[in-house]
Amino acid sequence: MKQSIRAAVLAAPRRFNLVDRPAPVAAPGEAVVRVSSTAVCHTDLSIFTGEHPGIKYPVILGHESTGIVESVGDGVTGMKNGQHVIINPIISCGHCDSCLRGAQQLCRNAGLFGREVEGSMCEFVRLPVRYLHTLPDDMSLADATLIETLATVRHAQDRLGVKAGESVVVLGQGTTGLLHTRLAVIAGANPVIAISRTKWKLDMATRMGAHHVLDISAEKAVDEVLRLTGGSGADIVIDTAGGAATLMASIEMLRPGGRLSPYAVSHECCTQFTTFPLYYKEISIIGSRALNPTDMAPAIDLVAGGQIDVAGFVSATYPLDRAADAFDEYERNPGKVLRIVIDSTAS
Ligand SMILES: [Zn+2]
Ligand SMILES: [Zn+2]
């Protein structure tokens, strides 16, 4: 292995520097991973633009990451050189009440790899092996970055308890919306109704198995959802768009006793929201945060087994030294891009 490695350091909002750093060495219980691919998501974009609260710059971004184990430290079993891996980026302390309950995503001392901890927009990373999950050797390491997102989607649907025969509406058909649509179809939900204002995303939703696709705003979709569910309203609404307007529409399109996942992270204040529908319709609003480590293996299996086809989500690949261009494209073309990937092996 090399003495020094290249890293794309975000020195300040909108300012990447490519720097040489000492190569990491695996301590006991750790592995060094040769980074292959890092997908860029909205969290990364908000750190890039300076909109993400509480960020200390400089920071090395990258948390949707795959690679190949380069070396392991003393005492490591079950992980060896050459294994293809995906990183679980949710850093947890292992000793707080949440961790002891097995809810590592709610760790009191949680951090995100690629935010509080240096991430994968570099050539090699070092981290405890408990954050590594093995991938099949024949799976594309670029496409496999989607598995981290799929695990967060799986976590949300696990919390919702999606059952066969239930009607599910998915608002927004970006990466997470499409994966929600597919996972609901696999769970046997019927009908699964996908809503977006972007035609090609609805075409992908059809490929994901959506029973109905609606090119319509969330507000205008309420009547249509009622019609498609025989007047009763949906059992479940998953909002991957986020914001005040979709929250109110989501509640309206639910049947009495329905469940809502406000999946998209939004800080928008919902001034029209009252708790009345929670009383009158017994609506349950079910939060979900990131992923639990137990979501990773099933997410890998869903892709490895072909039940979820993540080919076609990655629309562009950039080398490490063009990280800034990747973020520019992601920021300029949100309606055209699902995932952009940084390839740490290219130059
Ligand atoms: Zn992400
Ligand atoms: Zn903890």
Short mmCIF file of C-alpha atoms and ligand atoms in Angstrom, two decimals:
data_model
loop_
_atom_site.label_atom_id
_atom_site.label_comp_id
_atom_site.label_asym_id
_atom_site.label_seq_id
_atom_site.Cartn_x
_atom_site.Cartn_y
_atom_site.Cartn_z
CA MET A 1 0.00 0.00 0.00
CA LYS A 2 1.06 3.57 -0.69
CA GLN A 3 2.61 5.88 1.93
CA SER A 4 0.19 8.67 1.14
CA ILE A 5 -3.34 8.81 -0.20
CA ARG A 6 -5.40 11.42 -1.96
CA ALA A 7 -8.47 12.91 -0.28
CA ALA A 8 -11.05 15.44 -1.49
CA VAL A 9 -11.31 17.72 1.54
CA LEU A 10 -14.21 20.17 1.73
CA ALA A 11 -12.29 23.03 3.35
CA ALA A 12 -15.31 25.33 3.52
CA PRO A 13 -18.70 25.44 1.80
CA ARG A 14 -18.22 25.04 -1.97
CA ARG A 15 -14.43 24.69 -1.69
CA PHE A 16 -12.85 21.29 -2.33
CA ASN A 17 -9.08 20.76 -2.03
CA LEU A 18 -7.41 17.59 -3.22
CA VAL A 19 -4.75 16.85 -0.61
CA ASP A 20 -2.21 14.12 0.14
CA ARG A 21 -2.52 12.51 3.55
CA PRO A 22 -0.73 9.70 5.36
CA ALA A 23 -2.12 6.28 4.46
CA PRO A 24 -4.32 4.83 7.23
CA VAL A 25 -3.16 1.75 9.17
CA ALA A 26 -5.69 -0.68 10.67
CA ALA A 27 -5.66 -0.81 14.48
CA PRO A 28 -6.90 -3.93 16.31
CA GLY A 29 -10.52 -4.62 15.37
CA GLU A 30 -10.33 -2.35 12.34
CA ALA A 31 -9.95 -2.69 8.59
CA VAL A 32 -8.52 -0.43 5.93
CA VAL A 33 -10.78 -0.31 2.89
CA ARG A 34 -9.69 0.74 -0.60
CA VAL A 35 -12.60 2.98 -1.53
CA SER A 36 -14.27 2.26 -4.83
CA SER A 37 -17.48 4.28 -5.06
CA THR A 38 -19.20 6.97 -3.04
CA ALA A 39 -22.71 8.10 -3.93
CA VAL A 40 -23.62 11.73 -3.29
CA CYS A 41 -26.94 12.40 -1.56
CA HIS A 42 -28.91 15.40 -0.25
CA THR A 43 -27.09 15.29 3.08
CA ASP A 44 -23.76 15.72 1.26
CA LEU A 45 -25.21 18.48 -0.90
CA SER A 46 -26.42 20.43 2.14
CA ILE A 47 -22.94 20.18 3.70
CA PHE A 48 -21.37 21.25 0.39
CA THR A 49 -23.61 24.33 0.16
CA GLY A 50 -23.22 25.22 3.85
CA GLU A 51 -26.93 24.73 4.62
CA HIS A 52 -26.49 21.71 6.91
CA PRO A 53 -26.57 22.90 10.53
CA GLY A 54 -23.69 22.23 12.93
CA ILE A 55 -20.95 21.23 10.47
CA LYS A 56 -17.31 21.77 11.40
CA TYR A 57 -15.19 22.36 8.29
CA PRO A 58 -12.88 21.04 6.97
CA VAL A 59 -14.74 17.78 6.41
CA ILE A 60 -14.21 14.71 4.23
CA LEU A 61 -17.64 13.80 2.87
CA GLY A 62 -18.87 10.40 1.73
CA HIS A 63 -21.14 7.97 3.57
CA GLU A 64 -22.80 5.88 0.84
CA SER A 65 -19.64 3.96 0.17
CA THR A 66 -18.33 0.68 -1.17
CA GLY A 67 -14.84 -0.69 -1.54
CA ILE A 68 -12.46 -3.61 -1.13
CA VAL A 69 -10.76 -4.62 2.12
CA GLU A 70 -7.06 -3.80 1.83
CA SER A 71 -5.85 -4.95 5.25
CA VAL A 72 -7.22 -5.90 8.65
CA GLY A 73 -5.91 -5.23 12.15
CA ASP A 74 -5.17 -7.70 14.92
CA GLY A 75 -8.05 -9.75 16.27
CA VAL A 76 -10.26 -9.35 13.21
CA THR A 77 -12.18 -12.44 12.20
CA GLY A 78 -14.75 -12.90 9.46
CA MET A 79 -13.30 -10.18 7.25
CA LYS A 80 -10.29 -10.61 5.03
CA ASN A 81 -8.28 -8.84 2.37
CA GLY A 82 -9.96 -8.62 -1.02
CA GLN A 83 -13.53 -8.83 0.28
CA HIS A 84 -15.97 -6.41 -1.32
CA VAL A 85 -17.80 -4.38 1.30
CA ILE A 86 -20.36 -1.66 1.88
CA ILE A 87 -20.05 0.66 4.87
CA ASN A 88 -22.79 1.17 7.44
CA PRO A 89 -22.14 4.88 8.04
CA ILE A 90 -24.13 5.25 11.26
CA ILE A 91 -21.46 5.61 13.93
CA SER A 92 -22.70 4.52 17.36
CA CYS A 93 -21.08 4.40 20.79
CA GLY A 94 -22.20 0.90 21.78
CA HIS A 95 -22.84 1.74 25.43
CA CYS A 96 -25.72 4.26 25.66
CA ASP A 97 -29.30 3.19 26.42
CA SER A 98 -30.28 3.26 22.72
CA CYS A 99 -27.29 1.15 21.67
CA LEU A 100 -27.92 -1.33 24.48
CA ARG A 101 -31.53 -1.67 23.20
CA GLY A 102 -30.17 -2.45 19.73
CA ALA A 103 -31.35 0.91 18.35
CA GLN A 104 -27.93 2.11 17.21
CA GLN A 105 -29.52 4.62 14.82
CA LEU A 106 -30.77 6.46 17.91
CA CYS A 107 -27.39 6.43 19.68
CA ARG A 108 -27.07 9.34 22.10
CA ASN A 109 -23.53 9.88 20.80
CA ALA A 110 -24.26 9.10 17.16
CA GLY A 111 -22.24 10.44 14.28
CA LEU A 112 -22.25 9.97 10.54
CA PHE A 113 -19.25 8.59 8.72
CA GLY A 114 -18.50 11.39 6.26
CA ARG A 115 -19.66 14.15 8.58
CA GLU A 116 -18.54 13.83 12.21
CA VAL A 117 -16.00 11.20 11.14
CA GLU A 118 -13.86 11.46 7.99
CA GLY A 119 -15.72 9.84 5.10
CA SER A 120 -14.92 8.03 1.88
CA MET A 121 -14.15 10.80 -0.60
CA CYS A 122 -10.55 9.62 -0.55
CA GLU A 123 -8.61 6.52 -1.64
CA PHE A 124 -8.54 4.53 1.63
CA VAL A 125 -10.54 4.64 4.87
CA ARG A 126 -9.97 2.98 8.22
CA LEU A 127 -12.84 1.93 10.44
CA PRO A 128 -13.96 -0.79 12.88
CA VAL A 129 -15.04 -3.94 11.03
CA ARG A 130 -18.45 -3.89 12.67
CA TYR A 131 -19.37 -1.13 10.19
CA LEU A 132 -18.50 -3.30 7.18
CA HIS A 133 -20.95 -5.61 5.42
CA THR A 134 -19.80 -8.10 2.80
CA LEU A 135 -21.03 -7.76 -0.79
CA PRO A 136 -21.02 -10.46 -3.47
CA ASP A 137 -17.90 -10.12 -5.66
CA ASP A 138 -19.95 -9.92 -8.84
CA MET A 139 -22.05 -6.93 -7.74
CA SER A 140 -21.15 -3.54 -9.26
CA LEU A 141 -19.54 -1.49 -6.48
CA ALA A 142 -20.99 1.71 -8.00
CA ASP A 143 -24.58 0.36 -8.06
CA ALA A 144 -24.10 -1.20 -4.61
CA THR A 145 -23.80 2.27 -3.04
CA LEU A 146 -27.62 2.36 -3.36
CA ILE A 147 -27.85 -0.38 -0.73
CA GLU A 148 -27.17 2.12 2.07
CA THR A 149 -30.17 4.16 0.92
CA LEU A 150 -32.23 0.99 0.52
CA ALA A 151 -31.42 0.05 4.12
CA THR A 152 -32.84 3.40 5.35
CA VAL A 153 -35.96 2.80 3.23
CA ARG A 154 -36.26 -0.71 4.63
CA HIS A 155 -35.93 0.65 8.16
CA ALA A 156 -38.83 3.06 7.56
CA GLN A 157 -41.08 0.34 6.07
CA ASP A 158 -40.19 -2.00 8.89
CA ARG A 159 -41.37 0.68 11.32
CA LEU A 160 -44.55 1.16 9.26
CA GLY A 161 -45.23 -2.57 9.17
CA VAL A 162 -46.29 -2.64 5.51
CA LYS A 163 -48.51 -5.71 4.96
CA ALA A 164 -49.67 -7.60 1.88
CA GLY A 165 -52.85 -6.19 0.42
CA GLU A 166 -52.45 -2.74 1.96
CA SER A 167 -52.67 0.35 -0.22
CA VAL A 168 -49.50 2.44 -0.18
CA VAL A 169 -48.98 5.91 -1.65
CA VAL A 170 -45.40 7.07 -2.23
CA LEU A 171 -45.06 10.82 -2.72
CA GLY A 172 -41.98 11.75 -4.76
CA GLN A 173 -40.09 9.31 -6.99
CA GLY A 174 -36.47 10.29 -6.49
CA THR A 175 -34.04 7.62 -5.31
CA THR A 176 -35.74 7.02 -1.97
CA GLY A 177 -39.24 7.24 -3.45
CA LEU A 178 -38.46 4.66 -6.13
CA LEU A 179 -36.93 2.31 -3.56
CA HIS A 180 -39.97 2.77 -1.31
CA THR A 181 -42.23 1.96 -4.26
CA ARG A 182 -40.28 -1.20 -5.07
CA LEU A 183 -40.07 -2.38 -1.46
CA ALA A 184 -43.82 -1.87 -0.93
CA VAL A 185 -44.52 -3.92 -4.09
CA ILE A 186 -42.23 -6.69 -2.79
CA ALA A 187 -44.10 -6.62 0.55
CA GLY A 188 -47.27 -7.41 -1.40
CA ALA A 189 -48.88 -3.99 -0.96
CA ASN A 190 -51.63 -3.40 -3.52
CA PRO A 191 -52.24 -0.94 -4.94
CA VAL A 192 -48.92 0.90 -4.72
CA ILE A 193 -49.49 4.41 -6.05
CA ALA A 194 -46.42 6.40 -7.12
CA ILE A 195 -46.70 10.18 -7.42
CA SER A 196 -44.22 12.57 -9.08
CA ARG A 197 -44.21 15.57 -11.37
CA THR A 198 -41.35 14.11 -13.44
CA LYS A 199 -42.31 11.83 -16.31
CA TRP A 200 -39.11 9.74 -16.49
CA LYS A 201 -39.23 9.10 -12.76
CA LEU A 202 -42.78 7.77 -13.17
CA ASP A 203 -41.50 5.52 -15.95
CA MET A 204 -38.95 4.16 -13.49
CA ALA A 205 -41.70 3.77 -10.87
CA THR A 206 -43.59 1.61 -13.38
CA ARG A 207 -40.41 -0.46 -13.80
CA MET A 208 -40.31 -0.78 -9.99
CA GLY A 209 -43.77 -2.35 -10.18
CA ALA A 210 -46.02 0.54 -9.15
CA HIS A 211 -49.65 -0.32 -9.88
CA HIS A 212 -50.57 3.30 -10.59
CA VAL A 213 -48.41 6.30 -11.43
CA LEU A 214 -49.78 9.83 -11.10
CA ASP A 215 -48.20 12.91 -12.70
CA ILE A 216 -49.92 15.31 -10.33
CA SER A 217 -49.15 17.48 -7.28
CA ALA A 218 -49.69 15.98 -3.82
CA GLU A 219 -52.62 18.32 -3.14
CA LYS A 220 -54.36 17.37 -6.38
CA ALA A 221 -53.62 13.68 -5.80
CA VAL A 222 -55.98 13.43 -2.81
CA ASP A 223 -59.12 12.87 -4.92
CA GLU A 224 -57.30 10.45 -7.22
CA VAL A 225 -56.01 8.36 -4.29
CA LEU A 226 -59.54 8.22 -2.86
CA ARG A 227 -60.82 7.05 -6.26
CA LEU A 228 -58.09 4.38 -6.63
CA THR A 229 -58.80 3.02 -3.14
CA GLY A 230 -62.55 2.72 -3.66
CA GLY A 231 -63.25 5.89 -1.72
CA SER A 232 -61.66 4.72 1.51
CA GLY A 233 -58.22 6.38 1.36
CA ALA A 234 -54.78 4.78 1.61
CA ASP A 235 -53.64 2.51 4.42
CA ILE A 236 -50.17 4.06 4.27
CA VAL A 237 -48.66 7.23 2.84
CA ILE A 238 -44.89 7.61 2.57
CA ASP A 239 -43.77 11.19 1.94
CA THR A 240 -40.32 11.34 0.33
CA ALA A 241 -40.85 14.93 -0.84
CA GLY A 242 -41.24 16.63 2.53
CA GLY A 243 -42.63 19.98 3.58
CA ALA A 244 -45.87 21.51 4.80
CA ALA A 245 -48.00 21.05 1.67
CA THR A 246 -47.28 17.35 1.30
CA LEU A 247 -47.83 16.72 5.02
CA MET A 248 -51.35 18.10 4.92
CA ALA A 249 -52.18 16.28 1.67
CA SER A 250 -50.73 13.04 3.06
CA ILE A 251 -53.02 13.17 6.07
CA GLU A 252 -56.02 13.89 3.83
CA MET A 253 -55.41 10.91 1.56
CA LEU A 254 -55.12 8.42 4.45
CA ARG A 255 -58.03 6.23 5.47
CA PRO A 256 -59.22 6.44 9.09
CA GLY A 257 -56.61 4.57 11.15
CA GLY A 258 -53.96 5.03 8.44
CA ARG A 259 -50.20 5.39 8.94
CA LEU A 260 -47.94 8.15 7.67
CA SER A 261 -44.19 8.07 7.21
CA PRO A 262 -42.82 11.62 6.88
CA TYR A 263 -39.69 10.02 5.45
CA ALA A 264 -38.06 13.10 3.86
CA VAL A 265 -36.04 15.16 6.31
CA SER A 266 -37.65 18.59 6.44
CA HIS A 267 -37.18 21.58 8.72
CA GLU A 268 -40.12 23.44 7.23
CA CYS A 269 -42.62 24.65 9.81
CA CYS A 270 -46.09 23.23 9.13
CA THR A 271 -48.33 26.08 10.25
CA GLN A 272 -51.58 24.38 9.19
CA PHE A 273 -50.89 21.21 11.13
CA THR A 274 -53.10 20.46 14.11
CA THR A 275 -53.36 17.27 16.15
CA PHE A 276 -57.07 17.03 15.33
CA PRO A 277 -56.67 14.41 12.54
CA LEU A 278 -54.61 12.29 14.94
CA TYR A 279 -57.67 12.23 17.16
CA TYR A 280 -60.46 12.17 14.61
CA LYS A 281 -58.94 9.75 12.08
CA GLU A 282 -56.58 8.01 14.52
CA ILE A 283 -53.71 8.73 12.17
CA SER A 284 -50.31 7.38 13.25
CA ILE A 285 -47.27 9.41 12.22
CA ILE A 286 -44.30 7.05 12.33
CA GLY A 287 -40.81 8.53 12.30
CA SER A 288 -37.70 6.72 11.16
CA ARG A 289 -34.09 7.72 11.33
CA ALA A 290 -31.36 6.38 9.07
CA LEU A 291 -30.89 2.63 9.40
CA ASN A 292 -30.26 -0.04 11.94
CA PRO A 293 -27.28 -2.38 11.35
CA THR A 294 -29.80 -5.23 11.00
CA ASP A 295 -31.23 -3.53 7.88
CA MET A 296 -27.99 -3.94 5.93
CA ALA A 297 -27.88 -7.70 5.28
CA PRO A 298 -31.51 -7.93 4.06
CA ALA A 299 -30.93 -4.87 1.84
CA ILE A 300 -27.85 -6.56 0.33
CA ASP A 301 -29.88 -9.75 -0.23
CA LEU A 302 -32.70 -7.86 -1.99
CA VAL A 303 -30.22 -6.49 -4.54
CA ALA A 304 -28.06 -9.62 -4.80
CA GLY A 305 -31.17 -11.77 -5.34
CA GLY A 306 -32.43 -9.50 -8.11
CA GLN A 307 -35.64 -8.46 -6.33
CA ILE A 308 -34.49 -4.85 -6.46
CA ASP A 309 -32.70 -3.74 -9.61
CA VAL A 310 -30.58 -0.70 -8.79
CA ALA A 311 -29.08 -0.49 -12.28
CA GLY A 312 -29.94 2.85 -13.83
CA PHE A 313 -29.91 4.88 -10.60
CA VAL A 314 -26.32 6.07 -11.08
CA SER A 315 -26.46 8.68 -13.83
CA ALA A 316 -22.87 9.98 -13.77
CA THR A 317 -19.48 9.10 -12.33
CA TYR A 318 -16.71 11.56 -11.46
CA PRO A 319 -13.12 10.98 -10.35
CA LEU A 320 -12.04 12.22 -6.91
CA ASP A 321 -10.28 15.29 -8.33
CA ARG A 322 -13.54 16.43 -9.94
CA ALA A 323 -15.65 16.18 -6.79
CA ALA A 324 -16.65 19.84 -7.09
CA ASP A 325 -18.02 19.21 -10.61
CA ALA A 326 -20.07 16.29 -9.29
CA PHE A 327 -21.68 18.51 -6.66
CA ASP A 328 -22.28 21.26 -9.21
CA GLU A 329 -24.13 18.84 -11.45
CA TYR A 330 -26.15 17.44 -8.55
CA GLU A 331 -27.12 20.94 -7.45
CA ARG A 332 -27.97 22.18 -10.96
CA ASN A 333 -29.96 19.17 -12.13
CA PRO A 334 -31.93 17.70 -9.23
CA GLY A 335 -34.76 16.77 -11.60
CA LYS A 336 -32.40 14.89 -13.92
CA VAL A 337 -30.19 13.06 -11.44
CA LEU A 338 -30.90 10.14 -9.12
CA ARG A 339 -27.36 9.35 -7.96
CA ILE A 340 -23.95 10.71 -8.88
CA VAL A 341 -21.01 8.57 -7.84
CA ILE A 342 -17.45 9.59 -7.01
CA ASP A 343 -15.00 6.93 -8.22
CA SER A 344 -11.97 6.90 -5.91
CA THR A 345 -10.09 4.52 -8.20
CA ALA A 346 -10.20 6.81 -11.25
CA SER A 347 -7.86 9.71 -11.92
ZN ZN B 1 -26.92 9.81 2.24
ZN ZN B 2 -24.88 4.76 21.73
#
